[in-house]
PDB file of C-alpha atoms in Angstrom:
ATOM      1  CA  MET A  30     -11.396 -33.648  -2.717  1.00  0.00           C
ATOM      2  CA  THR A  31      -9.714 -30.532  -4.047  1.00  0.00           C
ATOM      3  CA  ASN A  32      -8.051 -28.336  -1.437  1.00  0.00           C
ATOM      4  CA  THR A  33      -9.375 -24.816  -2.050  1.00  0.00           C
ATOM      5  CA  ARG A  34      -7.470 -23.139   0.766  1.00  0.00           C
ATOM      6  CA  ARG A  35      -5.508 -20.160  -0.487  1.00  0.00           C
ATOM      7  CA  ALA A  36      -1.771 -20.637  -0.231  1.00  0.00           C
ATOM      8  CA  VAL A  37      -0.167 -18.062   2.036  1.00  0.00           C
ATOM      9  CA  PRO A  38       3.389 -16.871   1.265  1.00  0.00           C
ATOM     10  CA  ARG A  39       6.083 -17.672   3.826  1.00  0.00           C
ATOM     11  CA  LYS A  40       7.119 -14.022   3.936  1.00  0.00           C
ATOM     12  CA  TRP A  41       4.129 -11.719   3.550  1.00  0.00           C
ATOM     13  CA  ILE A  42       4.162  -9.141   6.360  1.00  0.00           C
ATOM     14  CA  ARG A  43       6.628  -6.626   4.964  1.00  0.00           C
ATOM     15  CA  ARG A  44       5.093  -7.047   1.512  1.00  0.00           C
ATOM     16  CA  GLU A  45       1.675  -6.152   2.878  1.00  0.00           C
ATOM     17  CA  ILE A  46       2.968  -3.232   4.952  1.00  0.00           C
ATOM     18  CA  ALA A  47       4.344  -1.700   1.754  1.00  0.00           C
ATOM     19  CA  THR A  48       0.813  -1.650   0.306  1.00  0.00           C
ATOM     20  CA  LEU A  49      -0.805   0.033   3.326  1.00  0.00           C
ATOM     21  CA  ASP A  50      -1.466   3.704   3.983  1.00  0.00           C
ATOM     22  CA  PRO A  51       0.434   5.030   7.035  1.00  0.00           C
ATOM     23  CA  VAL A  52      -2.521   7.226   7.991  1.00  0.00           C
ATOM     24  CA  ALA A  53      -5.584   5.087   7.276  1.00  0.00           C
ATOM     25  CA  ASP A  54      -3.861   1.797   8.145  1.00  0.00           C
ATOM     26  CA  SER A  55      -1.479   2.945  10.887  1.00  0.00           C
ATOM     27  CA  GLU A  56      -2.843   0.551  13.510  1.00  0.00           C
ATOM     28  CA  ARG A  57      -2.415  -2.507  11.306  1.00  0.00           C
ATOM     29  CA  ILE A  58       1.067  -1.366  10.273  1.00  0.00           C
ATOM     30  CA  VAL A  59       2.160  -1.003  13.902  1.00  0.00           C
ATOM     31  CA  ARG A  60       0.830  -4.436  14.764  1.00  0.00           C
ATOM     32  CA  LEU A  61       2.334  -6.108  11.694  1.00  0.00           C
ATOM     33  CA  THR A  62       5.676  -4.417  12.321  1.00  0.00           C
ATOM     34  CA  LEU A  63       5.792  -5.895  15.815  1.00  0.00           C
ATOM     35  CA  GLU A  64       4.734  -9.331  14.561  1.00  0.00           C
ATOM     36  CA  SER A  65       7.454  -9.252  11.909  1.00  0.00           C
ATOM     37  CA  LEU A  66      10.020  -9.012  14.713  1.00  0.00           C
ATOM     38  CA  LEU A  67       8.643 -11.783  16.932  1.00  0.00           C
ATOM     39  CA  PRO A  68       9.967 -15.301  16.282  1.00  0.00           C
ATOM     40  CA  PRO A  69       7.568 -18.264  16.314  1.00  0.00           C
ATOM     41  CA  VAL A  70       9.382 -19.532  19.415  1.00  0.00           C
ATOM     42  CA  GLY A  71      11.005 -17.325  22.034  1.00  0.00           C
ATOM     43  CA  GLU A  72       9.029 -14.144  21.405  1.00  0.00           C
ATOM     44  CA  ARG A  73       9.143 -13.419  25.127  1.00  0.00           C
ATOM     45  CA  VAL A  74      12.954 -13.182  24.980  1.00  0.00           C
ATOM     46  CA  PHE A  75      12.746 -10.392  22.409  1.00  0.00           C
ATOM     47  CA  LEU A  76      10.134  -8.541  24.457  1.00  0.00           C
ATOM     48  CA  GLU A  77      12.212  -8.912  27.621  1.00  0.00           C
ATOM     49  CA  LEU A  78      15.266  -7.611  25.767  1.00  0.00           C
ATOM     50  CA  LEU A  79      13.409  -4.642  24.325  1.00  0.00           C
ATOM     51  CA  PHE A  80      11.803  -3.848  27.688  1.00  0.00           C
ATOM     52  CA  THR A  81      15.122  -3.943  29.547  1.00  0.00           C
ATOM     53  CA  VAL A  82      17.041  -1.828  27.031  1.00  0.00           C
ATOM     54  CA  SER A  83      14.198   0.684  26.759  1.00  0.00           C
ATOM     55  CA  LEU A  84      13.521   1.153  30.459  1.00  0.00           C
ATOM     56  CA  MET A  85      17.236   1.486  31.155  1.00  0.00           C
ATOM     57  CA  ARG A  86      17.449   4.353  28.678  1.00  0.00           C
ATOM     58  CA  VAL A  87      14.532   6.051  30.392  1.00  0.00           C
ATOM     59  CA  MET A  88      16.529   5.714  33.630  1.00  0.00           C
ATOM     60  CA  GLY A  89      18.908   8.292  32.194  1.00  0.00           C
ATOM     61  CA  GLU A  90      16.110  10.784  32.872  1.00  0.00           C
ATOM     62  CA  LEU A  91      16.739  12.355  36.261  1.00  0.00           C
ATOM     63  CA  GLU A  92      12.991  12.646  36.846  1.00  0.00           C
ATOM     64  CA  GLY A  93      12.117   9.237  35.456  1.00  0.00           C
ATOM     65  CA  ALA A  94      14.809   7.482  37.471  1.00  0.00           C
ATOM     66  CA  ALA A  95      13.704   9.124  40.720  1.00  0.00           C
ATOM     67  CA  ALA A  96      10.068   8.118  40.148  1.00  0.00           C
ATOM     68  CA  VAL A  97      10.923   4.470  39.432  1.00  0.00           C
ATOM     69  CA  ASP A  98      13.603   4.146  42.118  1.00  0.00           C
ATOM     70  CA  ARG A  99      11.667   5.899  44.911  1.00  0.00           C
ATOM     71  CA  ASP A 100      14.713   6.044  47.167  1.00  0.00           C
ATOM     72  CA  GLY A 101      15.427   2.362  46.615  1.00  0.00           C
ATOM     73  CA  LYS A 102      11.910   1.280  47.532  1.00  0.00           C
ATOM     74  CA  GLY A 103      10.263   1.138  44.093  1.00  0.00           C
ATOM     75  CA  LYS A 104       8.223  -1.740  42.714  1.00  0.00           C
ATOM     76  CA  VAL A 105      11.114  -2.631  40.422  1.00  0.00           C
ATOM     77  CA  TYR A 106      13.046  -3.975  43.441  1.00  0.00           C
ATOM     78  CA  HIS A 107      10.327  -5.887  45.261  1.00  0.00           C
ATOM     79  CA  HIS A 108       8.018  -6.956  42.426  1.00  0.00           C
ATOM     80  CA  GLY A 109      10.313  -6.757  39.418  1.00  0.00           C
ATOM     81  CA  ASP A 110       8.756  -9.627  37.478  1.00  0.00           C
ATOM     82  CA  ARG A 111       5.260  -8.225  37.959  1.00  0.00           C
ATOM     83  CA  ARG A 112       6.400  -4.765  36.898  1.00  0.00           C
ATOM     84  CA  THR A 113       7.970  -6.226  33.761  1.00  0.00           C
ATOM     85  CA  ASP A 114       4.833  -8.220  32.936  1.00  0.00           C
ATOM     86  CA  ASP A 115       2.614  -5.174  33.489  1.00  0.00           C
ATOM     87  CA  THR A 116       4.717  -2.911  31.280  1.00  0.00           C
ATOM     88  CA  ILE A 117       5.027  -5.438  28.450  1.00  0.00           C
ATOM     89  CA  ARG A 118       1.283  -6.071  28.636  1.00  0.00           C
ATOM     90  CA  TYR A 119       0.521  -2.370  28.301  1.00  0.00           C
ATOM     91  CA  LEU A 120       2.971  -1.703  25.464  1.00  0.00           C
ATOM     92  CA  THR A 121       2.120  -4.769  23.379  1.00  0.00           C
ATOM     93  CA  GLY A 122      -1.582  -4.339  24.136  1.00  0.00           C
ATOM     94  CA  TRP A 123      -1.553  -0.843  22.640  1.00  0.00           C
ATOM     95  CA  MET A 124       0.136  -2.214  19.529  1.00  0.00           C
ATOM     96  CA  TYR A 125      -2.123  -5.230  19.132  1.00  0.00           C
ATOM     97  CA  ASP A 126      -5.428  -3.569  19.988  1.00  0.00           C
ATOM     98  CA  GLY A 127      -4.577  -0.353  18.152  1.00  0.00           C
ATOM     99  CA  ALA A 128      -3.980   3.063  19.691  1.00  0.00           C
ATOM    100  CA  GLY A 129      -7.507   4.136  18.819  1.00  0.00           C
ATOM    101  CA  SER A 130      -9.174   1.148  20.475  1.00  0.00           C
ATOM    102  CA  PRO A 131     -11.258   1.394  23.662  1.00  0.00           C
ATOM    103  CA  GLN A 132      -8.821  -1.026  25.308  1.00  0.00           C
ATOM    104  CA  ALA A 133      -5.847   1.232  24.599  1.00  0.00           C
ATOM    105  CA  ARG A 134      -7.701   4.317  25.769  1.00  0.00           C
ATOM    106  CA  SER A 135      -8.718   2.565  28.988  1.00  0.00           C
ATOM    107  CA  SER A 136      -5.286   1.142  29.817  1.00  0.00           C
ATOM    108  CA  ALA A 137      -3.585   4.449  29.004  1.00  0.00           C
ATOM    109  CA  ALA A 138      -5.988   6.109  31.426  1.00  0.00           C
ATOM    110  CA  GLU A 139      -4.790   3.639  34.084  1.00  0.00           C
ATOM    111  CA  ILE A 140      -1.186   4.641  33.398  1.00  0.00           C
ATOM    112  CA  LYS A 141      -2.113   8.330  33.590  1.00  0.00           C
ATOM    113  CA  ARG A 142      -3.710   7.809  36.991  1.00  0.00           C
ATOM    114  CA  ILE A 143      -0.516   6.151  38.203  1.00  0.00           C
ATOM    115  CA  HIS A 144       1.613   8.981  36.805  1.00  0.00           C
ATOM    116  CA  ASP A 145      -0.650  11.592  38.375  1.00  0.00           C
ATOM    117  CA  SER A 146      -0.289   9.825  41.715  1.00  0.00           C
ATOM    118  CA  TYR A 147       3.514   9.797  41.461  1.00  0.00           C
ATOM    119  CA  ALA A 148       3.499  13.458  40.453  1.00  0.00           C
ATOM    120  CA  ARG A 149       2.410  14.361  43.967  1.00  0.00           C
ATOM    121  CA  HIS A 150       5.813  13.206  45.220  1.00  0.00           C
ATOM    122  CA  TYR A 151       8.131  13.248  42.185  1.00  0.00           C
ATOM    123  CA  SER A 152       8.589  15.914  39.535  1.00  0.00           C
ATOM    124  CA  MET A 153       7.375  14.668  36.137  1.00  0.00           C
ATOM    125  CA  SER A 154       7.662  17.515  33.650  1.00  0.00           C
ATOM    126  CA  ASN A 155       6.155  17.636  30.183  1.00  0.00           C
ATOM    127  CA  GLU A 156       9.694  17.683  28.757  1.00  0.00           C
ATOM    128  CA  THR A 157      10.384  14.305  30.331  1.00  0.00           C
ATOM    129  CA  PHE A 158       7.128  12.874  28.996  1.00  0.00           C
ATOM    130  CA  ILE A 159       7.978  14.151  25.502  1.00  0.00           C
ATOM    131  CA  HIS A 160      11.362  12.426  25.706  1.00  0.00           C
ATOM    132  CA  THR A 161       9.743   9.162  26.755  1.00  0.00           C
ATOM    133  CA  ILE A 162       7.173   9.281  23.946  1.00  0.00           C
ATOM    134  CA  ALA A 163       9.856  10.252  21.423  1.00  0.00           C
ATOM    135  CA  TYR A 164      12.089   7.400  22.512  1.00  0.00           C
ATOM    136  CA  PHE A 165       9.306   4.804  22.478  1.00  0.00           C
ATOM    137  CA  THR A 166       8.476   5.959  18.944  1.00  0.00           C
ATOM    138  CA  VAL A 167      11.987   5.196  17.700  1.00  0.00           C
ATOM    139  CA  GLN A 168      13.113   2.528  20.202  1.00  0.00           C
ATOM    140  CA  ILE A 169      13.011  -0.462  17.849  1.00  0.00           C
ATOM    141  CA  ASP A 170      14.740   1.509  15.123  1.00  0.00           C
ATOM    142  CA  CYS A 171      17.407   2.555  17.652  1.00  0.00           C
ATOM    143  CA  LEU A 172      18.001  -1.110  18.457  1.00  0.00           C
ATOM    144  CA  THR A 173      18.289  -2.193  14.832  1.00  0.00           C
ATOM    145  CA  GLU A 174      20.549   0.767  14.061  1.00  0.00           C
ATOM    146  CA  ILE A 175      23.011   0.045  16.872  1.00  0.00           C
ATOM    147  CA  VAL A 176      23.409  -3.608  15.802  1.00  0.00           C
ATOM    148  CA  GLY A 177      23.542  -2.779  12.091  1.00  0.00           C
ATOM    149  CA  ALA A 178      20.239  -4.379  11.065  1.00  0.00           C
ATOM    150  CA  PRO A 179      17.748  -2.785   8.627  1.00  0.00           C
ATOM    151  CA  GLY A 180      15.424  -0.325  10.333  1.00  0.00           C
ATOM    152  CA  PHE A 181      11.891   0.866   9.707  1.00  0.00           C
ATOM    153  CA  THR A 182      10.611   1.902   6.304  1.00  0.00           C
ATOM    154  CA  ASP A 183       9.112   5.370   5.853  1.00  0.00           C
ATOM    155  CA  VAL A 184       5.629   3.845   6.041  1.00  0.00           C
ATOM    156  CA  GLU A 185       6.446   2.125   9.338  1.00  0.00           C
ATOM    157  CA  LYS A 186       8.018   5.297  10.744  1.00  0.00           C
ATOM    158  CA  GLU A 187       4.937   7.409  10.039  1.00  0.00           C
ATOM    159  CA  ALA A 188       2.662   4.761  11.556  1.00  0.00           C
ATOM    160  CA  GLN A 189       4.814   4.642  14.708  1.00  0.00           C
ATOM    161  CA  VAL A 190       4.598   8.428  15.052  1.00  0.00           C
ATOM    162  CA  ARG A 191       0.812   8.352  14.793  1.00  0.00           C
ATOM    163  CA  HIS A 192       0.596   5.486  17.280  1.00  0.00           C
ATOM    164  CA  TRP A 193       2.742   7.066  19.988  1.00  0.00           C
ATOM    165  CA  ARG A 194       1.307  10.548  19.541  1.00  0.00           C
ATOM    166  CA  THR A 195      -2.124   9.056  20.215  1.00  0.00           C
ATOM    167  CA  ILE A 196      -0.864   7.274  23.329  1.00  0.00           C
ATOM    168  CA  GLY A 197       0.831  10.487  24.420  1.00  0.00           C
ATOM    169  CA  GLU A 198      -2.416  12.416  24.043  1.00  0.00           C
ATOM    170  CA  TYR A 199      -4.162   9.900  26.307  1.00  0.00           C
ATOM    171  CA  LEU A 200      -1.389  10.456  28.859  1.00  0.00           C
ATOM    172  CA  GLY A 201      -1.806  14.222  28.688  1.00  0.00           C
ATOM    173  CA  VAL A 202       1.513  14.949  26.996  1.00  0.00           C
ATOM    174  CA  ARG A 203       1.580  18.342  25.277  1.00  0.00           C
ATOM    175  CA  ASP A 204       3.496  19.699  22.272  1.00  0.00           C
ATOM    176  CA  MET A 205       4.729  16.346  20.967  1.00  0.00           C
ATOM    177  CA  PRO A 206       6.724  16.310  17.708  1.00  0.00           C
ATOM    178  CA  GLU A 207       4.603  15.565  14.658  1.00  0.00           C
ATOM    179  CA  THR A 208       7.196  13.751  12.535  1.00  0.00           C
ATOM    180  CA  TRP A 209       9.763  10.987  12.847  1.00  0.00           C
ATOM    181  CA  ASP A 210      12.642  13.450  12.448  1.00  0.00           C
ATOM    182  CA  GLY A 211      11.011  15.647  15.078  1.00  0.00           C
ATOM    183  CA  MET A 212      10.912  12.707  17.503  1.00  0.00           C
ATOM    184  CA  ILE A 213      14.614  12.032  16.884  1.00  0.00           C
ATOM    185  CA  ARG A 214      15.530  15.675  17.435  1.00  0.00           C
ATOM    186  CA  ALA A 215      13.478  15.893  20.642  1.00  0.00           C
ATOM    187  CA  MET A 216      15.080  12.735  22.028  1.00  0.00           C
ATOM    188  CA  ARG A 217      18.612  13.861  21.204  1.00  0.00           C
ATOM    189  CA  ALA A 218      18.137  17.395  22.506  1.00  0.00           C
ATOM    190  CA  TYR A 219      16.810  16.109  25.829  1.00  0.00           C
ATOM    191  CA  GLU A 220      19.632  13.583  26.205  1.00  0.00           C
ATOM    192  CA  ALA A 221      22.247  16.234  25.428  1.00  0.00           C
ATOM    193  CA  ASP A 222      21.062  18.447  28.299  1.00  0.00           C
ATOM    194  CA  PRO A 223      22.553  17.448  31.693  1.00  0.00           C
ATOM    195  CA  ALA A 224      19.730  19.271  33.431  1.00  0.00           C
ATOM    196  CA  TRP A 225      17.443  16.459  32.243  1.00  0.00           C
ATOM    197  CA  PHE A 226      19.585  13.448  31.315  1.00  0.00           C
ATOM    198  CA  ALA A 227      22.552  12.752  33.581  1.00  0.00           C
ATOM    199  CA  PRO A 228      24.096  10.280  36.041  1.00  0.00           C
ATOM    200  CA  SER A 229      22.167   9.605  39.236  1.00  0.00           C
ATOM    201  CA  GLU A 230      22.272   7.025  42.005  1.00  0.00           C
ATOM    202  CA  ALA A 231      18.660   6.179  41.246  1.00  0.00           C
ATOM    203  CA  GLY A 232      19.269   5.565  37.549  1.00  0.00           C
ATOM    204  CA  HIS A 233      22.323   3.403  38.250  1.00  0.00           C
ATOM    205  CA  ARG A 234      20.553   1.397  40.944  1.00  0.00           C
ATOM    206  CA  VAL A 235      17.496   0.682  38.797  1.00  0.00           C
ATOM    207  CA  SER A 236      19.618  -0.205  35.758  1.00  0.00           C
ATOM    208  CA  GLU A 237      21.749  -2.716  37.651  1.00  0.00           C
ATOM    209  CA  THR A 238      18.555  -4.297  38.951  1.00  0.00           C
ATOM    210  CA  LEU A 239      16.988  -4.485  35.491  1.00  0.00           C
ATOM    211  CA  VAL A 240      20.049  -6.228  34.046  1.00  0.00           C
ATOM    212  CA  ALA A 241      20.102  -8.784  36.860  1.00  0.00           C
ATOM    213  CA  GLN A 242      16.391  -9.470  36.498  1.00  0.00           C
ATOM    214  CA  PHE A 243      16.747  -9.890  32.732  1.00  0.00           C
ATOM    215  CA  GLY A 244      19.463 -12.487  33.295  1.00  0.00           C
ATOM    216  CA  GLU A 245      17.340 -14.394  35.795  1.00  0.00           C
ATOM    217  CA  ARG A 246      14.305 -14.470  33.487  1.00  0.00           C
ATOM    218  CA  VAL A 247      16.075 -15.261  30.215  1.00  0.00           C
ATOM    219  CA  PHE A 248      19.232 -17.278  30.883  1.00  0.00           C
ATOM    220  CA  PRO A 249      19.631 -20.612  32.695  1.00  0.00           C
ATOM    221  CA  ARG A 250      21.756 -20.668  35.823  1.00  0.00           C
ATOM    222  CA  GLY A 251      25.415 -20.611  34.878  1.00  0.00           C
ATOM    223  CA  PHE A 252      24.838 -18.365  31.859  1.00  0.00           C
ATOM    224  CA  ARG A 253      23.265 -15.354  33.556  1.00  0.00           C
ATOM    225  CA  TRP A 254      26.572 -13.508  33.445  1.00  0.00           C
ATOM    226  CA  LEU A 255      25.876 -13.031  29.712  1.00  0.00           C
ATOM    227  CA  ALA A 256      23.042 -10.612  30.483  1.00  0.00           C
ATOM    228  CA  LYS A 257      25.259  -7.678  31.393  1.00  0.00           C
ATOM    229  CA  PRO A 258      27.591  -7.658  28.348  1.00  0.00           C
ATOM    230  CA  LEU A 259      24.604  -8.260  26.069  1.00  0.00           C
ATOM    231  CA  ILE A 260      22.460  -5.449  27.443  1.00  0.00           C
ATOM    232  CA  LEU A 261      25.313  -2.937  27.811  1.00  0.00           C
ATOM    233  CA  SER A 262      26.404  -3.593  24.213  1.00  0.00           C
ATOM    234  CA  LEU A 263      22.981  -2.417  23.009  1.00  0.00           C
ATOM    235  CA  HIS A 264      23.334   1.083  24.476  1.00  0.00           C
ATOM    236  CA  ASP A 265      24.979   4.215  23.100  1.00  0.00           C
ATOM    237  CA  ASP A 266      28.008   5.484  25.010  1.00  0.00           C
ATOM    238  CA  HIS A 267      26.226   8.580  26.338  1.00  0.00           C
ATOM    239  CA  VAL A 268      23.449   6.395  27.768  1.00  0.00           C
ATOM    240  CA  LEU A 269      25.923   4.146  29.585  1.00  0.00           C
ATOM    241  CA  GLU A 270      27.606   7.249  30.988  1.00  0.00           C
ATOM    242  CA  ALA A 271      24.275   8.563  32.276  1.00  0.00           C
ATOM    243  CA  LEU A 272      23.561   5.190  33.889  1.00  0.00           C
ATOM    244  CA  GLY A 273      27.000   4.962  35.485  1.00  0.00           C
ATOM    245  CA  LEU A 274      27.693   1.678  33.701  1.00  0.00           C
ATOM    246  CA  PRO A 275      30.959   0.623  32.019  1.00  0.00           C
ATOM    247  CA  LYS A 276      31.346   0.386  28.282  1.00  0.00           C
ATOM    248  CA  PRO A 277      32.084  -3.243  27.320  1.00  0.00           C
ATOM    249  CA  ARG A 278      35.358  -4.061  25.591  1.00  0.00           C
ATOM    250  CA  PRO A 279      35.152  -3.532  21.806  1.00  0.00           C
ATOM    251  CA  VAL A 280      35.380  -7.258  21.046  1.00  0.00           C
ATOM    252  CA  VAL A 281      32.476  -7.937  23.424  1.00  0.00           C
ATOM    253  CA  THR A 282      30.352  -5.159  21.943  1.00  0.00           C
ATOM    254  CA  THR A 283      31.068  -6.338  18.392  1.00  0.00           C
ATOM    255  CA  THR A 284      30.228  -9.950  19.246  1.00  0.00           C
ATOM    256  CA  MET A 285      27.011  -9.188  21.102  1.00  0.00           C
ATOM    257  CA  ARG A 286      25.750  -6.841  18.414  1.00  0.00           C
ATOM    258  CA  ALA A 287      26.558  -9.430  15.753  1.00  0.00           C
ATOM    259  CA  VAL A 288      24.502 -12.022  17.634  1.00  0.00           C
ATOM    260  CA  VAL A 289      21.480  -9.710  17.845  1.00  0.00           C
ATOM    261  CA  ARG A 290      21.903  -8.667  14.203  1.00  0.00           C
ATOM    262  CA  ALA A 291      21.948 -12.342  13.180  1.00  0.00           C
ATOM    263  CA  ALA A 292      18.786 -12.946  15.226  1.00  0.00           C
ATOM    264  CA  PHE A 293      17.029 -10.101  13.407  1.00  0.00           C
ATOM    265  CA  PHE A 294      18.138 -11.580  10.066  1.00  0.00           C
ATOM    266  CA  VAL A 295      16.847 -15.061  10.903  1.00  0.00           C
ATOM    267  CA  VAL A 296      13.457 -13.762  12.050  1.00  0.00           C
ATOM    268  CA  ARG A 297      12.991 -11.310   9.189  1.00  0.00           C
ATOM    269  CA  GLU A 298      14.541 -13.204   6.292  1.00  0.00           C
ATOM    270  CA  VAL A 299      14.618 -16.928   7.079  1.00  0.00           C
ATOM    271  CA  LEU A 300      11.747 -17.973   9.322  1.00  0.00           C
ATOM    272  CA  PRO A 301       8.224 -17.873   7.867  1.00  0.00           C
ATOM    273  CA  ASP A 302       6.023 -14.985   8.958  1.00  0.00           C
ATOM    274  CA  ARG A 303       3.394 -15.939  11.492  1.00  0.00           C
ATOM    275  CA  HIS A 304      -0.206 -16.367  10.334  1.00  0.00           C
ATOM    276  CA  THR A 305      -1.866 -16.848  13.694  1.00  0.00           C
ATOM    277  CA  ALA A 306      -0.243 -14.901  16.484  1.00  0.00           C
ATOM    278  CA  VAL A 307      -0.424 -15.414  20.208  1.00  0.00           C
ATOM    279  CA  ARG A 308      -0.732 -11.969  21.685  1.00  0.00           C
ATOM    280  CA  PRO A 309       2.349 -11.379  23.867  1.00  0.00           C
ATOM    281  CA  ALA A 310       1.606 -11.158  27.579  1.00  0.00           C
ATOM    282  CA  GLY A 311      -2.108 -11.510  26.861  1.00  0.00           C
ATOM    283  CA  SER A 312      -4.622 -13.894  28.376  1.00  0.00           C
ATOM    284  CA  ALA A 313      -3.603 -17.536  28.344  1.00  0.00           C
ATOM    285  CA  GLY A 314      -4.467 -19.078  25.010  1.00  0.00           C
ATOM    286  CA  GLU A 315      -5.793 -15.826  23.572  1.00  0.00           C
ATOM    287  CA  LEU A 316      -5.322 -15.977  19.814  1.00  0.00           C
ATOM    288  CA  THR A 317      -5.494 -13.049  17.430  1.00  0.00           C
ATOM    289  CA  ARG A 318      -5.819 -13.717  13.729  1.00  0.00           C
ATOM    290  CA  SER A 319      -3.305 -11.900  11.585  1.00  0.00           C
ATOM    291  CA  ALA A 320      -3.314 -13.127   8.016  1.00  0.00           C
ATOM    292  CA  PRO A 321      -2.538 -11.477   4.668  1.00  0.00           C
ATOM    293  CA  GLY A 322      -5.197  -8.957   3.738  1.00  0.00           C
ATOM    294  CA  SER A 323      -7.262  -9.592   6.854  1.00  0.00           C
ATOM    295  CA  GLY A 324      -7.365  -5.965   7.911  1.00  0.00           C
ATOM    296  CA  SER A 325      -7.390  -4.888  11.543  1.00  0.00           C
ATOM    297  CA  ALA A 326      -8.001  -7.713  13.941  1.00  0.00           C
TER     298      ALA A 326
END
């Protein structure tokens, strides 16, 4: 019997993204971009790494750090694993379902209710929300840039802006930048202002906890000491200063960044792109079909 199944290229995701429209196809671009970064095995490690680096940067926000720390009594200390799982589920869910999906709208509404509840006790200004949205827009590109790996294409950048602006609208964020360069400028301006982004006991305390929890979840006993030099090497100097954390020795930074850069290369250039993806942090066994030319799933 003749096999009529269409052969699928080993590397097809980036090729397809280049053919898509960043406006009409933004949701598929965002999802494919994430899938292009997730290895067939160990995808959770990448998500844990991205979560830890990203939330630590947000801890440079005086307001954000206070709201998460809650005078040392925040969920991050007592239910750290659950908080990590919840956050990864929300972020990857928005990317996989699409920012315009009912699921994304509903889960973003849950986050807004939580933020509104915190706002009764902790200041959460629109400026801080803009910084968070701006950073989440460019976070993966920031990571690839600091390790020297190729970043997003212009098509991917525009799709990310549309995605996070939509999420920001659900969260009630006003006056968000409309372009990639605008997001970069907003992030940098906020982080350059010590009235917003500066050292605090809360930010330091949460960051130390996040690093320790990352080590416990990712590394086997005896190797957990690697978590701190790895994570600290993936931050800019001004972020480490705001978090009250030491800058690793140059040889450590160079080595750790080279390891992450090599991992990006293997996933993007060597391993075959996935054809059937297991949605990260989703329901057990939940499969989402993502094949060349399949459109939004």
